[in-house]
PDB file of C-alpha atoms and ligand atoms in Angstrom:
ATOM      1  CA  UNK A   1      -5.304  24.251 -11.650  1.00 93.00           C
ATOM      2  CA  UNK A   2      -3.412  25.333 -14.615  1.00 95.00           C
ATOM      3  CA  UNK A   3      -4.134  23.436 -18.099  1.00 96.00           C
ATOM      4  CA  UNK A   4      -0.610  21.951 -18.659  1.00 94.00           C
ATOM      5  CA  UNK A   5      -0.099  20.980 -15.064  1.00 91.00           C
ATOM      6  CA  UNK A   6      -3.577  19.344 -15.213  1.00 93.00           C
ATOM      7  CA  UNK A   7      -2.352  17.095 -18.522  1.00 93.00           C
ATOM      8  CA  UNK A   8       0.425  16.224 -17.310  1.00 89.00           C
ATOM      9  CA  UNK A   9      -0.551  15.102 -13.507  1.00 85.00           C
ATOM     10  CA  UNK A  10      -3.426  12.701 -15.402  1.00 89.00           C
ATOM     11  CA  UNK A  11      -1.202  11.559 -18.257  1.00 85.00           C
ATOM     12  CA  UNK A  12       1.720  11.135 -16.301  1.00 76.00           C
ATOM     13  CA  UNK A  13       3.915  13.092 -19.064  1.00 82.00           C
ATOM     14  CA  UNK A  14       5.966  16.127 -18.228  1.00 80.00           C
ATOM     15  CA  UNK A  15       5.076  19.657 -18.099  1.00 86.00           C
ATOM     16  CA  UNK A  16       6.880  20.667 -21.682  1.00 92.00           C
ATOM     17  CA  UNK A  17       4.993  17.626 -23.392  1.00 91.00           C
ATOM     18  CA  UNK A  18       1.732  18.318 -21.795  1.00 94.00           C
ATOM     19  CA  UNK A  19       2.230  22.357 -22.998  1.00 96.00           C
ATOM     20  CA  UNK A  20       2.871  21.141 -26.087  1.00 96.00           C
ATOM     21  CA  UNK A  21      -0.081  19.457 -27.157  1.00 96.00           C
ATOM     22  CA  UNK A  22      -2.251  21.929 -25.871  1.00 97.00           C
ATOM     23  CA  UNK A  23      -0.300  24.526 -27.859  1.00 97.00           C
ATOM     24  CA  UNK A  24      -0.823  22.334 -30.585  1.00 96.00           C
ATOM     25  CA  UNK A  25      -4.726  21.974 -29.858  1.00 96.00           C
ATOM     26  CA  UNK A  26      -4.940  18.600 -28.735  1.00 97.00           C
ATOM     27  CA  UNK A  27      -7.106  19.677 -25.507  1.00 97.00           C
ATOM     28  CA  UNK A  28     -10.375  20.596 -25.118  1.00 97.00           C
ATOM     29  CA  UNK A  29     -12.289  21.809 -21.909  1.00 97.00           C
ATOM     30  CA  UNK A  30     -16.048  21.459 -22.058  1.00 97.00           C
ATOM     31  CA  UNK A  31     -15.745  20.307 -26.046  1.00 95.00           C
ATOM     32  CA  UNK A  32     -13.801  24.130 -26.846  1.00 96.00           C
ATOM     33  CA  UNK A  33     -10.549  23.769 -27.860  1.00 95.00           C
ATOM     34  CA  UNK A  34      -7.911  25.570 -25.701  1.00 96.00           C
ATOM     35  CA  UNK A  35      -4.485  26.623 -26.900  1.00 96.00           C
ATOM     36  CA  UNK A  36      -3.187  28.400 -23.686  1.00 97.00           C
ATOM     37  CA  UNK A  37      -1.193  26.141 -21.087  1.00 97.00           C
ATOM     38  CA  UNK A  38      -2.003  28.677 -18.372  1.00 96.00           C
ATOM     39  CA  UNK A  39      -5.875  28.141 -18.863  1.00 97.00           C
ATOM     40  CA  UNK A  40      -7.698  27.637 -15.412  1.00 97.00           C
ATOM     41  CA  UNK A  41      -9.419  23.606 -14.840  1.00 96.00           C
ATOM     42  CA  UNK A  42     -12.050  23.768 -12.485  1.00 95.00           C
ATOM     43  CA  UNK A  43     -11.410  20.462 -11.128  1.00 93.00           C
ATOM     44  CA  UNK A  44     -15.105  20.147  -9.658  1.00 90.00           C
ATOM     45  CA  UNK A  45     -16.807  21.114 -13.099  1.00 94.00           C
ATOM     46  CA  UNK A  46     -14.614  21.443 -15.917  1.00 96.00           C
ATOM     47  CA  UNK A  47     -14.347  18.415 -18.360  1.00 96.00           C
ATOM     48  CA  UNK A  48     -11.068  17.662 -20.352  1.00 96.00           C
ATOM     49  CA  UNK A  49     -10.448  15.769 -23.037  1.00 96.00           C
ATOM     50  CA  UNK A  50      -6.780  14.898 -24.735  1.00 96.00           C
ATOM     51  CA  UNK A  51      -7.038  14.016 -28.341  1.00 96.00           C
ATOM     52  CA  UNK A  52     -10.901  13.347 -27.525  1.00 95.00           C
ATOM     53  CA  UNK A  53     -10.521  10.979 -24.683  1.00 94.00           C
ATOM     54  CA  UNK A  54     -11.596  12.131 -21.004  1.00 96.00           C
ATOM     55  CA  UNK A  55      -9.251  12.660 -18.678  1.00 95.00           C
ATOM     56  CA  UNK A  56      -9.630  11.867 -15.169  1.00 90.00           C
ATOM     57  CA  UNK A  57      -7.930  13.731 -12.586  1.00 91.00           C
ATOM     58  CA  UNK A  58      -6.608  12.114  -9.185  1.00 89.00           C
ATOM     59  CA  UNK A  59      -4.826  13.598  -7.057  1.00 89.00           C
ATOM     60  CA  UNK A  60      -3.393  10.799  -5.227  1.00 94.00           C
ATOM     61  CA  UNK A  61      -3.534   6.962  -5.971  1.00 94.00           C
ATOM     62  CA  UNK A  62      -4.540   4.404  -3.558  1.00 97.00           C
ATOM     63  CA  UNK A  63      -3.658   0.716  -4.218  1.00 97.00           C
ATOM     64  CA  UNK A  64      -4.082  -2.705  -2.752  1.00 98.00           C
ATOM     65  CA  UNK A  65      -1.462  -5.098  -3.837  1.00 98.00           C
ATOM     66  CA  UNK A  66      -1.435  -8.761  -3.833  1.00 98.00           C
ATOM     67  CA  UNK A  67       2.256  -9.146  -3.162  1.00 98.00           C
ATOM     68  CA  UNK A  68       4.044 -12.512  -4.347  1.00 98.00           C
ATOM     69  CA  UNK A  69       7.394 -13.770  -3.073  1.00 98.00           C
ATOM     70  CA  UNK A  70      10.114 -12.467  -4.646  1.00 97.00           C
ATOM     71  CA  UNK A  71       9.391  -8.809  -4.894  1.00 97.00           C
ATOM     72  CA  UNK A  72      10.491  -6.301  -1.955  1.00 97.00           C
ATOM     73  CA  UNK A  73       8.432  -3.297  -0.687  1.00 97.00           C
ATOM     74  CA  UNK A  74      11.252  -0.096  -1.313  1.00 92.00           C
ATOM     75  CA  UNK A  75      10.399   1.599  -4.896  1.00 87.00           C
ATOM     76  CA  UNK A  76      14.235   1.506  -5.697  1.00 86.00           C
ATOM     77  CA  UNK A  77      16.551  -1.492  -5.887  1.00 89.00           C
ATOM     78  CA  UNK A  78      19.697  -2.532  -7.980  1.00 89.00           C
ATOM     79  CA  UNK A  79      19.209  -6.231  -6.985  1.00 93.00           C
ATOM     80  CA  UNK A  80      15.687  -7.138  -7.080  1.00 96.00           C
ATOM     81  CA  UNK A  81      12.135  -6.795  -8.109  1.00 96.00           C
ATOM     82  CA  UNK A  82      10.373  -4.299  -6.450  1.00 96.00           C
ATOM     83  CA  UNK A  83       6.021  -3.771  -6.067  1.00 96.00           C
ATOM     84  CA  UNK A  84       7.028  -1.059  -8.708  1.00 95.00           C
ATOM     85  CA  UNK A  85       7.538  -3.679 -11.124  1.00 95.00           C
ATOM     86  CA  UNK A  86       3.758  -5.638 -10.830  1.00 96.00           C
ATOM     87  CA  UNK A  87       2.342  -2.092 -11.882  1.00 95.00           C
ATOM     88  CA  UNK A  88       1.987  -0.125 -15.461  1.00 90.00           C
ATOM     89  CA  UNK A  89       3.625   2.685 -16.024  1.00 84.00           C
ATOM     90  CA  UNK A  90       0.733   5.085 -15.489  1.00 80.00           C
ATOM     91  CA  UNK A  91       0.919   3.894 -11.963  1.00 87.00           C
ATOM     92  CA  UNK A  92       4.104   3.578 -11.281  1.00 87.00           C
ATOM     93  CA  UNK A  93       5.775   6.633 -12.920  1.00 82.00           C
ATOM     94  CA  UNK A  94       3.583   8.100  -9.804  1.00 84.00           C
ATOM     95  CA  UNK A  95       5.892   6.108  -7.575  1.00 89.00           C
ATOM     96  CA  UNK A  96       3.570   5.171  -4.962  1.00 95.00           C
ATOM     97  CA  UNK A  97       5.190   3.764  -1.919  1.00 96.00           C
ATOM     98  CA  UNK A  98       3.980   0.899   0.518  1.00 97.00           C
ATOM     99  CA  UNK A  99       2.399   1.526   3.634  1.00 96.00           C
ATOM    100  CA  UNK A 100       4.718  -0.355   6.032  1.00 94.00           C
ATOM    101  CA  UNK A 101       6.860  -3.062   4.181  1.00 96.00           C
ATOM    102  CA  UNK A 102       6.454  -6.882   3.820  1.00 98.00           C
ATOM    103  CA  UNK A 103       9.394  -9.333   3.207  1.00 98.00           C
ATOM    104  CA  UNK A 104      10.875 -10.557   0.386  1.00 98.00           C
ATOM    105  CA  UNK A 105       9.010 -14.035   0.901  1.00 98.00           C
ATOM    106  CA  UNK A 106       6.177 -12.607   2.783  1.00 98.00           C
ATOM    107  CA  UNK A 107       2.743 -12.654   0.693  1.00 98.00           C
ATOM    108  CA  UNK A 108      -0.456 -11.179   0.946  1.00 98.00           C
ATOM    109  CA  UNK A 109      -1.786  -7.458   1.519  1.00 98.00           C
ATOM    110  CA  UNK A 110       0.220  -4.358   0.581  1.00 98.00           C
ATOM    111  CA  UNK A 111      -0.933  -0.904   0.641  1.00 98.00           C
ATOM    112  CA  UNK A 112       0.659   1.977  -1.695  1.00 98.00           C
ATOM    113  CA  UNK A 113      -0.129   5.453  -2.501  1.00 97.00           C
ATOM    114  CA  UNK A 114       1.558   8.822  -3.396  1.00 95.00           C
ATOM    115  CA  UNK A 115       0.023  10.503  -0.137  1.00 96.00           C
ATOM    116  CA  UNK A 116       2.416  10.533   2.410  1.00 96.00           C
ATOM    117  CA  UNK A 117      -0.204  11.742   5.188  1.00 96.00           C
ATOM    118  CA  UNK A 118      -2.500   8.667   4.230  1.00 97.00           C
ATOM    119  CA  UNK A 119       0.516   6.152   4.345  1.00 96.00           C
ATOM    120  CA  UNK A 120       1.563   7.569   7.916  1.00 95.00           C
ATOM    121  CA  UNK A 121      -1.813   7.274   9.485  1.00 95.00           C
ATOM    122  CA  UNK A 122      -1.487   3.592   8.350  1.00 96.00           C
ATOM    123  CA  UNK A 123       2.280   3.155   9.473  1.00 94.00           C
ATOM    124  CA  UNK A 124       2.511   5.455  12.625  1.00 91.00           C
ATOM    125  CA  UNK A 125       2.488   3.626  16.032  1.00 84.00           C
ATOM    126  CA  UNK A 126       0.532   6.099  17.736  1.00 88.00           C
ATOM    127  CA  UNK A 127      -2.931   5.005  15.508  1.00 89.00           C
ATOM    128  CA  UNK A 128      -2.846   1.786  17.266  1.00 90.00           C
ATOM    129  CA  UNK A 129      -3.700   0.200  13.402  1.00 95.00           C
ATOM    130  CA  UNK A 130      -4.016  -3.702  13.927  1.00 96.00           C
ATOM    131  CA  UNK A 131      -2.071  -5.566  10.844  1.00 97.00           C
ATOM    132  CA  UNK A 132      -3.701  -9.263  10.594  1.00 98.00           C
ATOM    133  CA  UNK A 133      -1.274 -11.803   9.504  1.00 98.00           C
ATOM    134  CA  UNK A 134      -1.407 -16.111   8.717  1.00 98.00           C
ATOM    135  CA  UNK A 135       1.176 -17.517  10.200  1.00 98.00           C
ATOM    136  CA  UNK A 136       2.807 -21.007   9.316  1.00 98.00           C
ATOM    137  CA  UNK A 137       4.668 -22.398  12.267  1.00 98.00           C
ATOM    138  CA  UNK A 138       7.574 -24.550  12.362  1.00 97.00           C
ATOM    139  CA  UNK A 139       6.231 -26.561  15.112  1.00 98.00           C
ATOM    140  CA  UNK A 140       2.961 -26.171  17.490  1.00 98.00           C
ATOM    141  CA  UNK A 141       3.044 -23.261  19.874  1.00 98.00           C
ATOM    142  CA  UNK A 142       1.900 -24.023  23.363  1.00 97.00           C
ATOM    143  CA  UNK A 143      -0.899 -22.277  25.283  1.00 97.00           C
ATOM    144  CA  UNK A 144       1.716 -20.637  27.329  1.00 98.00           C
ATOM    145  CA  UNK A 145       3.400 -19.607  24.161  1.00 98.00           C
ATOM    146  CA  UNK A 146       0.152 -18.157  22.793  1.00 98.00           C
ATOM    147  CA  UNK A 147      -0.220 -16.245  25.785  1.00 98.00           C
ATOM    148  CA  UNK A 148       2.935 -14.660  25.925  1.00 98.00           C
ATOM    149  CA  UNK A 149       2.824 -13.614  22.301  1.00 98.00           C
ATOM    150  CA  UNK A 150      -0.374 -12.132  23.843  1.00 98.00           C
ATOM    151  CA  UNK A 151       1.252 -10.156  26.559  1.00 98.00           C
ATOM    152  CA  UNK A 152       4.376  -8.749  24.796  1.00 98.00           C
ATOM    153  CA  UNK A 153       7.432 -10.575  23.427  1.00 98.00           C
ATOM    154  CA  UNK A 154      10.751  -9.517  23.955  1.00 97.00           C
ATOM    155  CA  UNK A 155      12.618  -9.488  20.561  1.00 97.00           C
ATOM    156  CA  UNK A 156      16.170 -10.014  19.583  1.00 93.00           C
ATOM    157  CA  UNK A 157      18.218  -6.794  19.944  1.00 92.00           C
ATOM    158  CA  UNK A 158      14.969  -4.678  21.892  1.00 95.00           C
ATOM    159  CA  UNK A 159      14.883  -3.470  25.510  1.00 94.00           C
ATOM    160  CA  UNK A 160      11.265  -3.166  25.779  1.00 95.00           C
ATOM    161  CA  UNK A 161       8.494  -5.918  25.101  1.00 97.00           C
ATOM    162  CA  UNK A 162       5.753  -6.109  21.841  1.00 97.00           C
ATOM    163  CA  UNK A 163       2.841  -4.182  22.361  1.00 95.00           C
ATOM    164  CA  UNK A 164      -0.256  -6.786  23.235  1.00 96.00           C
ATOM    165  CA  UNK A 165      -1.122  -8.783  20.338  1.00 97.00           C
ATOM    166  CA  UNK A 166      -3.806 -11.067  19.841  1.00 98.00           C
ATOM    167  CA  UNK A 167      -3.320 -14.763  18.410  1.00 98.00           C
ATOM    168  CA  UNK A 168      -5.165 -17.831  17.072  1.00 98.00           C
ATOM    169  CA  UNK A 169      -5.463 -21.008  16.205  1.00 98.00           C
ATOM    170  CA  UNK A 170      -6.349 -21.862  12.560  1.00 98.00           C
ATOM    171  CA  UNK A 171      -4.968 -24.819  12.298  1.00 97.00           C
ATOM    172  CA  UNK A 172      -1.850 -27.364  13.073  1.00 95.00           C
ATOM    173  CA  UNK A 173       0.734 -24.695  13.165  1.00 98.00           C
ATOM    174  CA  UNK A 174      -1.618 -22.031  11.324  1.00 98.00           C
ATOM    175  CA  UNK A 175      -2.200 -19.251  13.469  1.00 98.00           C
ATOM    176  CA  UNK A 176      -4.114 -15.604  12.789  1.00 98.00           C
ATOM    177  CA  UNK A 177      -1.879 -12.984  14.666  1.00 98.00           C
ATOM    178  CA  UNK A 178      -2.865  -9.295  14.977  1.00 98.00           C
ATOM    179  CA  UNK A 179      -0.426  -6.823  15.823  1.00 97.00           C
ATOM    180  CA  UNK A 180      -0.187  -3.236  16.216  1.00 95.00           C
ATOM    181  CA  UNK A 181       3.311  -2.147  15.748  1.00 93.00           C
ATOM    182  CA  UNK A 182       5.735  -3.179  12.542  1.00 92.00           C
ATOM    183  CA  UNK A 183       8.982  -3.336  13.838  1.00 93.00           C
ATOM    184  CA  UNK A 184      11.641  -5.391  11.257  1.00 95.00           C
ATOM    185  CA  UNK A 185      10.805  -9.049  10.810  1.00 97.00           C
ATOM    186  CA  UNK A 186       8.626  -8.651  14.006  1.00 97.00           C
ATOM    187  CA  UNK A 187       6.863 -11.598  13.291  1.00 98.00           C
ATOM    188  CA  UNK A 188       9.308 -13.639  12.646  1.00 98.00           C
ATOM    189  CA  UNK A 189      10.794 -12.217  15.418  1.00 98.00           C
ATOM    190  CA  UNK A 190       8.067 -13.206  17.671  1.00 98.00           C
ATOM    191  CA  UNK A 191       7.704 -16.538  17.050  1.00 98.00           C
ATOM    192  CA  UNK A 192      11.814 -16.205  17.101  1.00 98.00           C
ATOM    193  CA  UNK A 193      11.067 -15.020  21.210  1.00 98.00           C
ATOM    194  CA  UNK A 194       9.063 -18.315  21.749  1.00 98.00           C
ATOM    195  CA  UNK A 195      11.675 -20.380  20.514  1.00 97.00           C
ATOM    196  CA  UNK A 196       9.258 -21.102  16.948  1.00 98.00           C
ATOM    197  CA  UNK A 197      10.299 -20.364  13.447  1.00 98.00           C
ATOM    198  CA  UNK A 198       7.792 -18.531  11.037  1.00 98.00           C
ATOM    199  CA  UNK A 199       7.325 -21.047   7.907  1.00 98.00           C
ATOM    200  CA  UNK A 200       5.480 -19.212   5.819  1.00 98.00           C
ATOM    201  CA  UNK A 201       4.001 -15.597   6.074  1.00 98.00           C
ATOM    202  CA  UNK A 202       1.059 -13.713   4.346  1.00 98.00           C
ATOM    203  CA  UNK A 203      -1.154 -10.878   5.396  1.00 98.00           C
ATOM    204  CA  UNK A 204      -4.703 -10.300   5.079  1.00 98.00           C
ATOM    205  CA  UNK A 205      -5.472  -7.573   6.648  1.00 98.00           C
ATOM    206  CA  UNK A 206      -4.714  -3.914   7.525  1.00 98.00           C
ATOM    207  CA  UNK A 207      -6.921  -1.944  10.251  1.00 97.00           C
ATOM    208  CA  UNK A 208     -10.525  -3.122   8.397  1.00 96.00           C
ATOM    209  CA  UNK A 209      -8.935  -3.409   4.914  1.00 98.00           C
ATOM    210  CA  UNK A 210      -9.174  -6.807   4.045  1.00 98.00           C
ATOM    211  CA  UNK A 211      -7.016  -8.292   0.485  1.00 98.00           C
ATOM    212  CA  UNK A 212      -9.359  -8.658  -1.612  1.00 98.00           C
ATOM    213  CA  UNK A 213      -9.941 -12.497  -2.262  1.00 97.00           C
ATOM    214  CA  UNK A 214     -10.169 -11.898  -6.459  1.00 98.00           C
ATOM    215  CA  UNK A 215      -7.322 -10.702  -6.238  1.00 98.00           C
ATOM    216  CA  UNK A 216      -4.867 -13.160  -7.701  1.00 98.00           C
ATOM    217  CA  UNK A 217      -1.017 -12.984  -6.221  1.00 98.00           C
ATOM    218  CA  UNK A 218       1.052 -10.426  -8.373  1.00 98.00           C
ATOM    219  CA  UNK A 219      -2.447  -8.207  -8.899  1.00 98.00           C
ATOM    220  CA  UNK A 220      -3.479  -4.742  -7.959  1.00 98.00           C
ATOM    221  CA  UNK A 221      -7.126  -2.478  -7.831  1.00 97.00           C
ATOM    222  CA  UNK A 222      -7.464   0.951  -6.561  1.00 96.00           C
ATOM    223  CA  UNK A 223      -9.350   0.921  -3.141  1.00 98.00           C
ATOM    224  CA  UNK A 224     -13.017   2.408  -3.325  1.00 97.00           C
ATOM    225  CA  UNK A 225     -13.902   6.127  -1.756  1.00 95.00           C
ATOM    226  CA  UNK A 226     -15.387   3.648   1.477  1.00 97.00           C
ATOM    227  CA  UNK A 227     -11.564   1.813   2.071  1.00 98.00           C
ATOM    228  CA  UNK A 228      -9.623   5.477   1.405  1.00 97.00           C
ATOM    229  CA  UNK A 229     -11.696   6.809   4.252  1.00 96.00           C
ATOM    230  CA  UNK A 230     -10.407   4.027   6.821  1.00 94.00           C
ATOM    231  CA  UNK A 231      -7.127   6.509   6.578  1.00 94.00           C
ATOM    232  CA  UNK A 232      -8.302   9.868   6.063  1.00 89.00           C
TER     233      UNK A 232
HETATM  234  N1  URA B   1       6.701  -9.435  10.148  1.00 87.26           N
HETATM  235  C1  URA B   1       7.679 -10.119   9.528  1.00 87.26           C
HETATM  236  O1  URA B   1       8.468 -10.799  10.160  1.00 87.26           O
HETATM  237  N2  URA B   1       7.759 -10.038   8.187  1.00 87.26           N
HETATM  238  C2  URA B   1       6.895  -9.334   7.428  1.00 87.26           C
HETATM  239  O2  URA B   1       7.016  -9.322   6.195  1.00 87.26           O
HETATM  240  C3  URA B   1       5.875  -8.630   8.087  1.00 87.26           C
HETATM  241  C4  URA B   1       5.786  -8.696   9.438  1.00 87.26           C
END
C-alpha cells in the first residue's frame, strides 16, 4: 500500500495532509525516514511511525456498543443523537454502521463496523443468526402465548408469520426471546400479536456475541480476532 494512503487510513486525515507530512519527513518506515508519498508499506512487515509514534494499520473496525436510550442506530440524523456520537473521532470519522438497528429506547448490544460483507453476514436472513433479547412485559404472557410466539406470530401489516423463535421465562413479565429475523419493531410487534405490550427492551446477544457485562451503557471496545471470526 502506498505511504500516504497508509497515513491517512490509520490517522484518519486526508490524503493531501497525510502527503504532506511525509514530504515534510514526519514518517519513518523501519526507523529510515521516507520523503516519497508513493513509497510501498508492506503491511505484514513494514513498521511506521508518524512523528515517532507507531502506527497501527486496520483495515476495518469492529465494535461492540453498549447502546443507551436516547441514541438511534442510522450514522446521520438532523434530530437526534446517533451511536456516532458515543464514539471519538478516530472511530467515527470511519463511519462505522450498525449491524441491524435497535430503537430509540431499546438498550443493550449493538454491533458496528466499516465492512459491509461482515455487517451483512450478521443482518442477512438467510444466516439464520439468532439475536437474544430481555424483554419487559406489560402483563404476564400465557403458556399458550409463549407457544405461539414460538411457532410464528403474525405481525401488524405482514402476510406471512415470524420465523420460529424461542422464549423464556426470567421472571414476572421478564422473558429471554431469541429470534432470527429483524423485521421493524418486531419485538414489539410480537408481543403486539399476543395482545402484550413490550415495557422495556435490551439485547444481549447476537449469534454467540454476548455484550460484554464491563461494559457500562453509553461504552464501546473493539471485538477480539476470536468474536470477528463469528462473521467472517
Ligand atoms: N425489536 C424491536 O421491537 N425493537 C428493537 O429495538 C429491536 C427488536
Amino acid at each position: 500500500m502506498r505511504l500516504d494512503r497508509f497515513v491517512s487510513k490509520c490517522t484518519n486525515m486526508g490524503r493531501a495532509q497525510a502527503t504532506k507530512l511525509v514530504r515534510k519527513g514526519n514518517v519513518e518506515i523501519n526507523s529510515s525516514k521516507v520523503n516519497n508519498p508513493q513509497t510501498k508499506v508492506k503491511l505484514e512487515s513494514d513498521t511506521v511511525k508518524l512523528n515517532g509514534e507507531l502506527l497501527e494499520y486496520k483495515e476495518f473496525i469492529y465494535i461492540m456498543l453498549n447502546k443507551p436510550q436516547g441514541y438511534i442506530c442510522s450514522t446521520k440524523d438532523d434530530k437526534h443523537r446517533t451511536i456516532l456520537d458515543l464514539f471519538p473521532e478516530k472511530i467515527s470519522l470511519r463511519e462505522p454502521h450498525s449491524c441491524g438497528r435497535l430503537d430509540i429506547d431499546t438498550t443493550g448490544l449493538v454491533l458496528a463496523t466499516d465492512n459491509g460483507k461482515w455487517s451483512h453476514k450478521v443482518t442477512s436472513p438467510n444466516k439464520k443468526c439468532f439475536k437474544t433479547y430481555i424483554v419487559q412485559s406489560d402483563t404476564p404472557l400465557t403458556k399458550e402465548d409463549m407457544q405461539l410466539l414460538q411457532e410464528g406470530v403474525l405481525l401488524d401489516g405482514e402476510d406471512k408469520k415470524t420465523l420460529p423463535a424461542q422464549i423464556r421465562e426470567l421472571g414476572e413479565c421478564e422473558y429471554e426471546l431469541k429470534i432470527c429475523e429483524g423485521k421493524f419493531h418486531q419485538v414489539k410487534r410480537m408481543f403486539q400479536a399476543v395482545n402484550n405490550c413490550v415495557l422495556a427492551l435490551h439485547r444481549s446477544k447476537i449469534g454467540n456475541i454476548i455484550l460484554d457485562n464491563k461494559l457500562k451503557p453509553g461504552c464501546f471496545r473493539e471485538l477480539t480476532p476470536y468474536e470477528i471470526n463469528e462473521f467472517l
